[in-house]
Amino acid sequence: MEYHERPASFRQARLNPFDRGEEEEGGPPGGKIPPQDELRPELFSSESRSQSLVRAMDLGLAEDHFSRPVDSFVALDIEQLKMAIEECKRLILELPEHSERQKDTVVKLIHLRLKLQELKDPEEDEPNLRVLLEHRFSKEKSKSVKQTCDKCSTIIWGLIQTWYTCAGCYYRCHSKCLNLINKPCVRSKVSHQSEYELSICPEIGLDRQDYRCAECRTPVSLRGVPSEARQCDYTGQYYCSTCHWNDTAVIPARVIHNWEFEPRKVCRSSMRYLALMIPRPVLKLREVNPLLFNFVEELVEIRKLRQDILLMKPYFITCKEAMEARLLLQLHDRQHFVENNDMYSLQDLIDISSGRLSCSLTEIHTTFAKHIKLDCDRCQAKGFVCELCKEGDILFPFDSHTSVCHDCSAVFHRDCFYDNSTTCPKCARMTERKHDDPPYPKDT
């Protein structure tokens, strides 16, 4: 049988049977189209529905999916897009796996979902900065980072949704959720109350919470009806699944009392609070748990290194070369190390447990000692000679084999200092000089 290709005009007529001026084979004579109300409604409704699905699915490749809906797309409502999405899902399951048609259908599905989300949450002109409940929200410009809204717990689609991040506590939310926020910024709590809860999981019970979330007051229960009750290991209270995402964090009370660093589940507000507090030196171990130094050798080593650094500090602040070299800035991330030797941050304790702090602090201690004892003549001139034995090299207060007089800060060999039964020679001279000097006459 010989095949004759149909003309283009015939194919166009088949694709557009209701266009004016075009005749369909077997249609009404003269190309006249009957009025729409004379068409069979059951055939028209079925055909128009299938055309709507095809038309909606074709949008996946035929339109710009990152612009606002215009022209024909405005006519496509949310219900039609949902039908097209379901049709794409069905086709993906029916088509051969890893085939080109299946891949194209997946792309169409993604684009249709983006269009649907755009209709549900159209982009609006939003201010770049918002201040709410001490939060300092700034509009995010990143479009590719996948985040989760801390208010509604749904995904933030950066491509088509406006979202904000608090510069203080890093709270993230949709622009539409801003006015629904009822949680104040955690950084304000850190500024006003810089201290930890030092009791291990201080639970009070759901009955004391009236079987409600400790934060948003949503009804909760341990059986999960109407909402699952999740306990925060830091506060000991129970929260709903919206306020408690099963995040984990190291609990300060468990570190101080048990030297335990296993992360525990905490609520969202506790997680942000602990993250902001972790570098702050607010833990005074000698007061909270002084016995910890008897059982953790690493703490004793770090305490000795910190004591030595405090003894080195006077050399650096009076040395021009040390100031120009900015030696003390090697501890810029642990500034409290050059201010005292008894305050610790939670990050310090974590690094002590892992061994990182011991390695880095030993290296800094070696650099400081090398400058004072070898590199700088001015610092070497400030050394001491043991006045008890008058032998040996120049001594410095941070040497491991020396002892320092608590009254006059003179430095001696440790063996000489403890074997000497008399008083410190420098203290004796100062006392004698004080008695020999005549007192100043009083004004009459």
mmCIF file of N, CA, C and O in Angstrom, residues 112-192:
data_model
loop_
_atom_site.group_PDB
_atom_site.id
_atom_site.type_symbol
_atom_site.label_atom_id
_atom_site.label_comp_id
_atom_site.label_asym_id
_atom_site.label_seq_id
_atom_site.Cartn_x
_atom_site.Cartn_y
_atom_site.Cartn_z
ATOM 1 N N LEU A 112 6.470 21.863 37.572
ATOM 2 C CA LEU A 112 5.070 22.052 37.942
ATOM 3 C C LEU A 112 4.917 22.298 39.439
ATOM 4 O O LEU A 112 4.098 23.119 39.868
ATOM 5 N N ARG A 113 5.709 21.609 40.237
ATOM 6 C CA ARG A 113 5.644 21.835 41.689
ATOM 7 C C ARG A 113 6.128 23.243 42.042
ATOM 8 O O ARG A 113 5.580 23.886 42.948
ATOM 9 N N LEU A 114 7.151 23.710 41.363
ATOM 10 C CA LEU A 114 7.609 25.085 41.595
ATOM 11 C C LEU A 114 6.522 26.085 41.231
ATOM 12 O O LEU A 114 6.301 27.078 41.943
ATOM 13 N N LYS A 115 5.839 25.855 40.125
ATOM 14 C CA LYS A 115 4.758 26.740 39.721
ATOM 15 C C LYS A 115 3.621 26.723 40.736
ATOM 16 O O LYS A 115 3.040 27.751 41.074
ATOM 17 N N LEU A 116 3.294 25.530 41.228
ATOM 18 C CA LEU A 116 2.243 25.407 42.222
ATOM 19 C C LEU A 116 2.610 26.161 43.501
ATOM 20 O O LEU A 116 1.781 26.863 44.083
ATOM 21 N N GLN A 117 3.871 26.027 43.945
ATOM 22 C CA GLN A 117 4.308 26.735 45.141
ATOM 23 C C GLN A 117 4.295 28.235 44.919
ATOM 24 O O GLN A 117 3.984 29.016 45.818
ATOM 25 N N GLU A 118 4.607 28.678 43.701
ATOM 26 C CA GLU A 118 4.596 30.100 43.393
ATOM 27 C C GLU A 118 3.192 30.673 43.466
ATOM 28 O O GLU A 118 2.990 31.794 43.930
ATOM 29 N N LEU A 119 2.203 29.902 43.017
ATOM 30 C CA LEU A 119 0.819 30.363 43.118
ATOM 31 C C LEU A 119 0.347 30.405 44.563
ATOM 32 O O LEU A 119 -0.400 31.303 44.956
ATOM 33 N N LYS A 120 0.786 29.428 45.375
ATOM 34 C CA LYS A 120 0.379 29.397 46.773
ATOM 35 C C LYS A 120 1.036 30.507 47.580
ATOM 36 O O LYS A 120 0.431 31.050 48.501
ATOM 37 N N ASP A 121 2.275 30.822 47.251
ATOM 38 C CA ASP A 121 3.030 31.817 48.015
ATOM 39 C C ASP A 121 3.681 32.799 47.055
ATOM 40 O O ASP A 121 4.888 32.767 46.838
ATOM 41 N N PRO A 122 2.925 33.726 46.446
ATOM 42 C CA PRO A 122 3.494 34.650 45.477
ATOM 43 C C PRO A 122 4.492 35.599 46.123
ATOM 44 O O PRO A 122 4.380 35.951 47.295
ATOM 45 N N GLU A 123 5.490 35.953 45.353
ATOM 46 C CA GLU A 123 6.551 36.833 45.859
ATOM 47 C C GLU A 123 6.019 38.244 46.055
ATOM 48 O O GLU A 123 5.270 38.768 45.239
ATOM 49 N N GLU A 124 6.367 38.856 47.163
ATOM 50 C CA GLU A 124 5.948 40.217 47.458
ATOM 51 C C GLU A 124 7.177 41.057 47.748
ATOM 52 O O GLU A 124 8.242 40.556 48.077
ATOM 53 N N ASP A 125 6.983 42.349 47.648
ATOM 54 C CA ASP A 125 8.066 43.253 47.981
ATOM 55 C C ASP A 125 8.199 43.308 49.496
ATOM 56 O O ASP A 125 7.299 43.783 50.210
ATOM 57 N N GLU A 126 9.319 42.817 50.005
ATOM 58 C CA GLU A 126 9.537 42.747 51.437
ATOM 59 C C GLU A 126 10.714 43.632 51.818
ATOM 60 O O GLU A 126 11.670 43.787 51.052
ATOM 61 N N PRO A 127 10.674 44.229 53.019
ATOM 62 C CA PRO A 127 11.826 45.031 53.463
ATOM 63 C C PRO A 127 13.039 44.152 53.716
ATOM 64 O O PRO A 127 12.915 42.961 54.019
ATOM 65 N N ASN A 128 14.214 44.748 53.608
ATOM 66 C CA ASN A 128 15.449 43.985 53.809
ATOM 67 C C ASN A 128 15.724 43.712 55.280
ATOM 68 O O ASN A 128 16.386 42.730 55.610
ATOM 69 N N LEU A 129 15.237 44.564 56.178
ATOM 70 C CA LEU A 129 15.485 44.415 57.606
ATOM 71 C C LEU A 129 14.171 44.481 58.359
ATOM 72 O O LEU A 129 13.304 45.298 58.040
ATOM 73 N N ARG A 130 14.020 43.613 59.342
ATOM 74 C CA ARG A 130 12.846 43.611 60.205
ATOM 75 C C ARG A 130 13.301 43.379 61.635
ATOM 76 O O ARG A 130 14.160 42.518 61.888
ATOM 77 N N VAL A 131 12.736 44.117 62.587
ATOM 78 C CA VAL A 131 13.035 43.952 64.007
ATOM 79 C C VAL A 131 11.756 43.503 64.695
ATOM 80 O O VAL A 131 10.730 44.190 64.631
ATOM 81 N N LEU A 132 11.822 42.334 65.351
ATOM 82 C CA LEU A 132 10.638 41.745 65.961
ATOM 83 C C LEU A 132 11.052 40.909 67.161
ATOM 84 O O LEU A 132 11.874 39.993 67.028
ATOM 85 N N LEU A 133 10.510 41.231 68.343
ATOM 86 C CA LEU A 133 10.812 40.491 69.580
ATOM 87 C C LEU A 133 12.319 40.365 69.800
ATOM 88 O O LEU A 133 12.833 39.295 70.141
ATOM 89 N N GLU A 134 13.033 41.468 69.574
ATOM 90 C CA GLU A 134 14.491 41.573 69.722
ATOM 91 C C GLU A 134 15.244 40.773 68.672
ATOM 92 O O GLU A 134 16.477 40.708 68.719
ATOM 93 N N HIS A 135 14.537 40.135 67.728
ATOM 94 C CA HIS A 135 15.196 39.536 66.568
ATOM 95 C C HIS A 135 15.572 40.659 65.594
ATOM 96 O O HIS A 135 14.815 41.620 65.408
ATOM 97 N N ARG A 136 16.708 40.512 64.941
ATOM 98 C CA ARG A 136 17.126 41.433 63.884
ATOM 99 C C ARG A 136 17.147 40.634 62.575
ATOM 100 O O ARG A 136 18.175 40.060 62.196
ATOM 101 N N PHE A 137 16.004 40.590 61.918
ATOM 102 C CA PHE A 137 15.859 39.774 60.719
ATOM 103 C C PHE A 137 16.386 40.521 59.498
ATOM 104 O O PHE A 137 16.110 41.707 59.313
ATOM 105 N N SER A 138 17.129 39.815 58.674
ATOM 106 C CA SER A 138 17.603 40.344 57.395
ATOM 107 C C SER A 138 17.181 39.391 56.292
ATOM 108 O O SER A 138 17.221 38.165 56.459
ATOM 109 N N LYS A 139 16.780 39.961 55.168
ATOM 110 C CA LYS A 139 16.320 39.149 54.050
ATOM 111 C C LYS A 139 17.491 38.407 53.435
ATOM 112 O O LYS A 139 18.551 38.985 53.181
ATOM 113 N N GLU A 140 17.300 37.122 53.207
ATOM 114 C CA GLU A 140 18.346 36.301 52.614
ATOM 115 C C GLU A 140 18.286 36.384 51.095
ATOM 116 O O GLU A 140 17.208 36.431 50.502
ATOM 117 N N LYS A 141 19.462 36.389 50.486
ATOM 118 C CA LYS A 141 19.555 36.477 49.032
ATOM 119 C C LYS A 141 19.894 35.133 48.394
ATOM 120 O O LYS A 141 19.815 34.980 47.183
ATOM 121 N N SER A 142 20.301 34.163 49.208
ATOM 122 C CA SER A 142 20.668 32.856 48.667
ATOM 123 C C SER A 142 19.422 32.135 48.170
ATOM 124 O O SER A 142 18.402 32.062 48.856
ATOM 125 N N LYS A 143 19.499 31.586 46.971
ATOM 126 C CA LYS A 143 18.366 30.889 46.376
ATOM 127 C C LYS A 143 18.561 29.374 46.315
ATOM 128 O O LYS A 143 17.627 28.644 46.066
ATOM 129 N N SER A 144 19.786 28.929 46.499
ATOM 130 C CA SER A 144 20.065 27.507 46.298
ATOM 131 C C SER A 144 20.186 26.723 47.594
ATOM 132 O O SER A 144 20.213 25.504 47.574
ATOM 133 N N VAL A 145 20.287 27.413 48.750
ATOM 134 C CA VAL A 145 20.473 26.726 50.022
ATOM 135 C C VAL A 145 19.124 26.226 50.534
ATOM 136 O O VAL A 145 18.151 26.981 50.595
ATOM 137 N N LYS A 146 19.057 24.964 50.890
ATOM 138 C CA LYS A 146 17.826 24.379 51.406
ATOM 139 C C LYS A 146 17.779 24.557 52.916
ATOM 140 O O LYS A 146 18.654 24.099 53.633
ATOM 141 N N GLN A 147 16.736 25.249 53.393
ATOM 142 C CA GLN A 147 16.582 25.501 54.815
ATOM 143 C C GLN A 147 15.198 25.059 55.254
ATOM 144 O O GLN A 147 14.326 24.752 54.441
ATOM 145 N N THR A 148 14.984 25.052 56.573
ATOM 146 C CA THR A 148 13.689 24.712 57.143
ATOM 147 C C THR A 148 13.218 25.861 58.006
ATOM 148 O O THR A 148 13.993 26.416 58.793
ATOM 149 N N CYS A 149 11.962 26.231 57.862
ATOM 150 C CA CYS A 149 11.395 27.336 58.623
ATOM 151 C C CYS A 149 11.253 26.924 60.088
ATOM 152 O O CYS A 149 10.676 25.873 60.402
ATOM 153 N N ASP A 150 11.776 27.740 60.998
ATOM 154 C CA ASP A 150 11.703 27.425 62.421
ATOM 155 C C ASP A 150 10.311 27.654 62.990
ATOM 156 O O ASP A 150 10.028 27.216 64.108
ATOM 157 N N LYS A 151 9.461 28.335 62.269
ATOM 158 C CA LYS A 151 8.108 28.595 62.764
ATOM 159 C C LYS A 151 7.127 27.507 62.332
ATOM 160 O O LYS A 151 6.445 26.918 63.166
ATOM 161 N N CYS A 152 7.057 27.231 61.031
ATOM 162 C CA CYS A 152 6.075 26.263 60.533
ATOM 163 C C CYS A 152 6.682 24.895 60.241
ATOM 164 O O CYS A 152 5.958 23.974 59.848
ATOM 165 N N SER A 153 7.998 24.741 60.386
ATOM 166 C CA SER A 153 8.695 23.454 60.224
ATOM 167 C C SER A 153 8.589 22.884 58.818
ATOM 168 O O SER A 153 8.692 21.676 58.623
ATOM 169 N N THR A 154 8.368 23.734 57.822
ATOM 170 C CA THR A 154 8.332 23.285 56.432
ATOM 171 C C THR A 154 9.555 23.810 55.700
ATOM 172 O O THR A 154 10.246 24.710 56.175
ATOM 173 N N ILE A 155 9.805 23.248 54.518
ATOM 174 C CA ILE A 155 10.991 23.612 53.748
ATOM 175 C C ILE A 155 10.844 25.021 53.183
ATOM 176 O O ILE A 155 9.762 25.433 52.755
ATOM 177 N N ILE A 156 11.933 25.767 53.182
ATOM 178 C CA ILE A 156 11.987 27.080 52.555
ATOM 179 C C ILE A 156 12.536 26.901 51.146
ATOM 180 O O ILE A 156 13.691 26.519 50.966
ATOM 181 N N TRP A 157 11.695 27.172 50.145
ATOM 182 C CA TRP A 157 12.120 27.077 48.753
ATOM 183 C C TRP A 157 12.712 28.422 48.355
ATOM 184 O O TRP A 157 11.995 29.364 48.023
ATOM 185 N N GLY A 158 14.046 28.513 48.428
ATOM 186 C CA GLY A 158 14.709 29.786 48.182
ATOM 187 C C GLY A 158 14.509 30.331 46.790
ATOM 188 O O GLY A 158 14.648 31.544 46.570
ATOM 189 N N LEU A 159 14.187 29.470 45.824
ATOM 190 C CA LEU A 159 14.006 29.936 44.454
ATOM 191 C C LEU A 159 12.787 30.820 44.311
ATOM 192 O O LEU A 159 12.784 31.763 43.513
ATOM 193 N N ILE A 160 11.735 30.544 45.064
ATOM 194 C CA ILE A 160 10.482 31.251 44.843
ATOM 195 C C ILE A 160 9.912 31.855 46.115
ATOM 196 O O ILE A 160 8.875 32.515 46.060
ATOM 197 N N GLN A 161 10.563 31.654 47.265
ATOM 198 C CA GLN A 161 10.042 32.169 48.524
ATOM 199 C C GLN A 161 11.017 33.143 49.155
ATOM 200 O O GLN A 161 12.235 32.958 49.090
ATOM 201 N N THR A 162 10.468 34.167 49.784
ATOM 202 C CA THR A 162 11.273 35.123 50.536
ATOM 203 C C THR A 162 11.428 34.617 51.965
ATOM 204 O O THR A 162 10.454 34.180 52.580
ATOM 205 N N TRP A 163 12.660 34.672 52.496
ATOM 206 C CA TRP A 163 12.884 34.193 53.851
ATOM 207 C C TRP A 163 13.899 35.073 54.560
ATOM 208 O O TRP A 163 14.653 35.821 53.936
ATOM 209 N N TYR A 164 13.861 35.022 55.889
ATOM 210 C CA TYR A 164 14.670 35.904 56.729
ATOM 211 C C TYR A 164 15.468 35.081 57.738
ATOM 212 O O TYR A 164 15.057 33.979 58.125
ATOM 213 N N THR A 165 16.596 35.638 58.152
ATOM 214 C CA THR A 165 17.434 35.033 59.186
ATOM 215 C C THR A 165 17.769 36.082 60.233
ATOM 216 O O THR A 165 18.138 37.210 59.896
ATOM 217 N N CYS A 166 17.634 35.710 61.505
ATOM 218 C CA CYS A 166 17.997 36.623 62.596
ATOM 219 C C CYS A 166 19.516 36.653 62.729
ATOM 220 O O CYS A 166 20.165 35.606 62.814
ATOM 221 N N ALA A 167 20.062 37.861 62.756
ATOM 222 C CA ALA A 167 21.517 38.000 62.873
ATOM 223 C C ALA A 167 22.026 37.616 64.256
ATOM 224 O O ALA A 167 23.212 37.350 64.422
ATOM 225 N N GLY A 168 21.139 37.573 65.244
ATOM 226 C CA GLY A 168 21.567 37.259 66.601
ATOM 227 C C GLY A 168 21.560 35.785 66.918
ATOM 228 O O GLY A 168 22.552 35.229 67.382
ATOM 229 N N CYS A 169 20.422 35.107 66.647
ATOM 230 C CA CYS A 169 20.278 33.699 67.040
ATOM 231 C C CYS A 169 20.126 32.773 65.845
ATOM 232 O O CYS A 169 19.933 31.561 66.043
ATOM 233 N N TYR A 170 20.172 33.307 64.619
ATOM 234 C CA TYR A 170 20.096 32.515 63.383
ATOM 235 C C TYR A 170 18.746 31.806 63.246
ATOM 236 O O TYR A 170 18.667 30.725 62.675
ATOM 237 N N TYR A 171 17.698 32.406 63.775
ATOM 238 C CA TYR A 171 16.332 31.905 63.593
ATOM 239 C C TYR A 171 15.920 32.169 62.145
ATOM 240 O O TYR A 171 16.020 33.286 61.656
ATOM 241 N N ARG A 172 15.431 31.133 61.438
ATOM 242 C CA ARG A 172 15.062 31.250 60.019
ATOM 243 C C ARG A 172 13.569 31.028 59.860
ATOM 244 O O ARG A 172 13.005 30.145 60.511
ATOM 245 N N CYS A 173 12.963 31.817 58.981
ATOM 246 C CA CYS A 173 11.532 31.628 58.750
ATOM 247 C C CYS A 173 11.138 32.260 57.425
ATOM 248 O O CYS A 173 11.853 33.107 56.876
ATOM 249 N N HIS A 174 9.961 31.829 56.904
ATOM 250 C CA HIS A 174 9.373 32.467 55.733
ATOM 251 C C HIS A 174 8.980 33.901 56.063
ATOM 252 O O HIS A 174 8.738 34.242 57.224
ATOM 253 N N SER A 175 8.859 34.716 55.030
ATOM 254 C CA SER A 175 8.372 36.070 55.242
ATOM 255 C C SER A 175 6.931 36.059 55.738
ATOM 256 O O SER A 175 6.534 36.899 56.545
ATOM 257 N N LYS A 176 6.141 35.080 55.284
ATOM 258 C CA LYS A 176 4.744 35.003 55.716
ATOM 259 C C LYS A 176 4.617 34.564 57.167
ATOM 260 O O LYS A 176 3.552 34.734 57.773
ATOM 261 N N CYS A 177 5.698 33.997 57.750
ATOM 262 C CA CYS A 177 5.650 33.529 59.137
ATOM 263 C C CYS A 177 6.183 34.560 60.123
ATOM 264 O O CYS A 177 6.128 34.315 61.344
ATOM 265 N N LEU A 178 6.691 35.673 59.645
ATOM 266 C CA LEU A 178 7.317 36.650 60.542
ATOM 267 C C LEU A 178 6.346 37.145 61.605
ATOM 268 O O LEU A 178 6.683 37.214 62.787
ATOM 269 N N ASN A 179 5.145 37.509 61.173
ATOM 270 C CA ASN A 179 4.186 38.080 62.120
ATOM 271 C C ASN A 179 3.588 37.046 63.053
ATOM 272 O O ASN A 179 2.849 37.413 63.979
ATOM 273 N N LEU A 180 3.884 35.765 62.857
ATOM 274 C CA LEU A 180 3.368 34.711 63.717
ATOM 275 C C LEU A 180 4.368 34.297 64.787
ATOM 276 O O LEU A 180 4.047 33.474 65.646
ATOM 277 N N ILE A 181 5.584 34.860 64.755
ATOM 278 C CA ILE A 181 6.637 34.473 65.698
ATOM 279 C C ILE A 181 6.288 34.962 67.100
ATOM 280 O O ILE A 181 5.907 36.118 67.296
ATOM 281 N N ASN A 182 6.408 34.086 68.074
ATOM 282 C CA ASN A 182 6.183 34.459 69.470
ATOM 283 C C ASN A 182 7.370 34.124 70.371
ATOM 284 O O ASN A 182 7.260 34.192 71.592
ATOM 285 N N LYS A 183 8.517 33.740 69.767
ATOM 286 C CA LYS A 183 9.709 33.401 70.538
ATOM 287 C C LYS A 183 10.703 34.555 70.480
ATOM 288 O O LYS A 183 11.123 34.953 69.394
ATOM 289 N N PRO A 184 11.089 35.134 71.604
ATOM 290 C CA PRO A 184 12.076 36.221 71.576
ATOM 291 C C PRO A 184 13.451 35.702 71.191
ATOM 292 O O PRO A 184 13.738 34.505 71.260
ATOM 293 N N CYS A 185 14.306 36.616 70.779
ATOM 294 C CA CYS A 185 15.656 36.258 70.351
ATOM 295 C C CYS A 185 16.445 35.685 71.524
ATOM 296 O O CYS A 185 16.460 36.253 72.625
ATOM 297 N N VAL A 186 17.115 34.566 71.287
ATOM 298 C CA VAL A 186 17.877 33.903 72.350
ATOM 299 C C VAL A 186 19.103 34.720 72.738
ATOM 300 O O VAL A 186 19.564 34.656 73.878
ATOM 301 N N ARG A 187 19.635 35.517 71.805
ATOM 302 C CA ARG A 187 20.827 36.306 72.125
ATOM 303 C C ARG A 187 20.549 37.300 73.250
ATOM 304 O O ARG A 187 21.444 37.626 74.041
ATOM 305 N N SER A 188 19.335 37.805 73.341
ATOM 306 C CA SER A 188 19.011 38.714 74.442
ATOM 307 C C SER A 188 19.113 37.991 75.782
ATOM 308 O O SER A 188 19.557 38.570 76.776
ATOM 309 N N LYS A 189 18.711 36.708 75.811
ATOM 310 C CA LYS A 189 18.859 35.922 77.030
ATOM 311 C C LYS A 189 20.324 35.708 77.366
ATOM 312 O O LYS A 189 20.721 35.762 78.539
ATOM 313 N N VAL A 190 21.150 35.481 76.345
ATOM 314 C CA VAL A 190 22.587 35.301 76.568
ATOM 315 C C VAL A 190 23.203 36.579 77.124
ATOM 316 O O VAL A 190 24.073 36.538 77.999
ATOM 317 N N SER A 191 22.736 37.734 76.639
ATOM 318 C CA SER A 191 23.289 39.014 77.095
ATOM 319 C C SER A 191 22.880 39.324 78.534
ATOM 320 O O SER A 191 23.669 39.882 79.303
ATOM 321 N N HIS A 192 21.641 38.948 78.902
ATOM 322 C CA HIS A 192 21.136 39.297 80.223
ATOM 323 C C HIS A 192 21.395 38.213 81.260
ATOM 324 O O HIS A 192 21.426 38.491 82.456
#
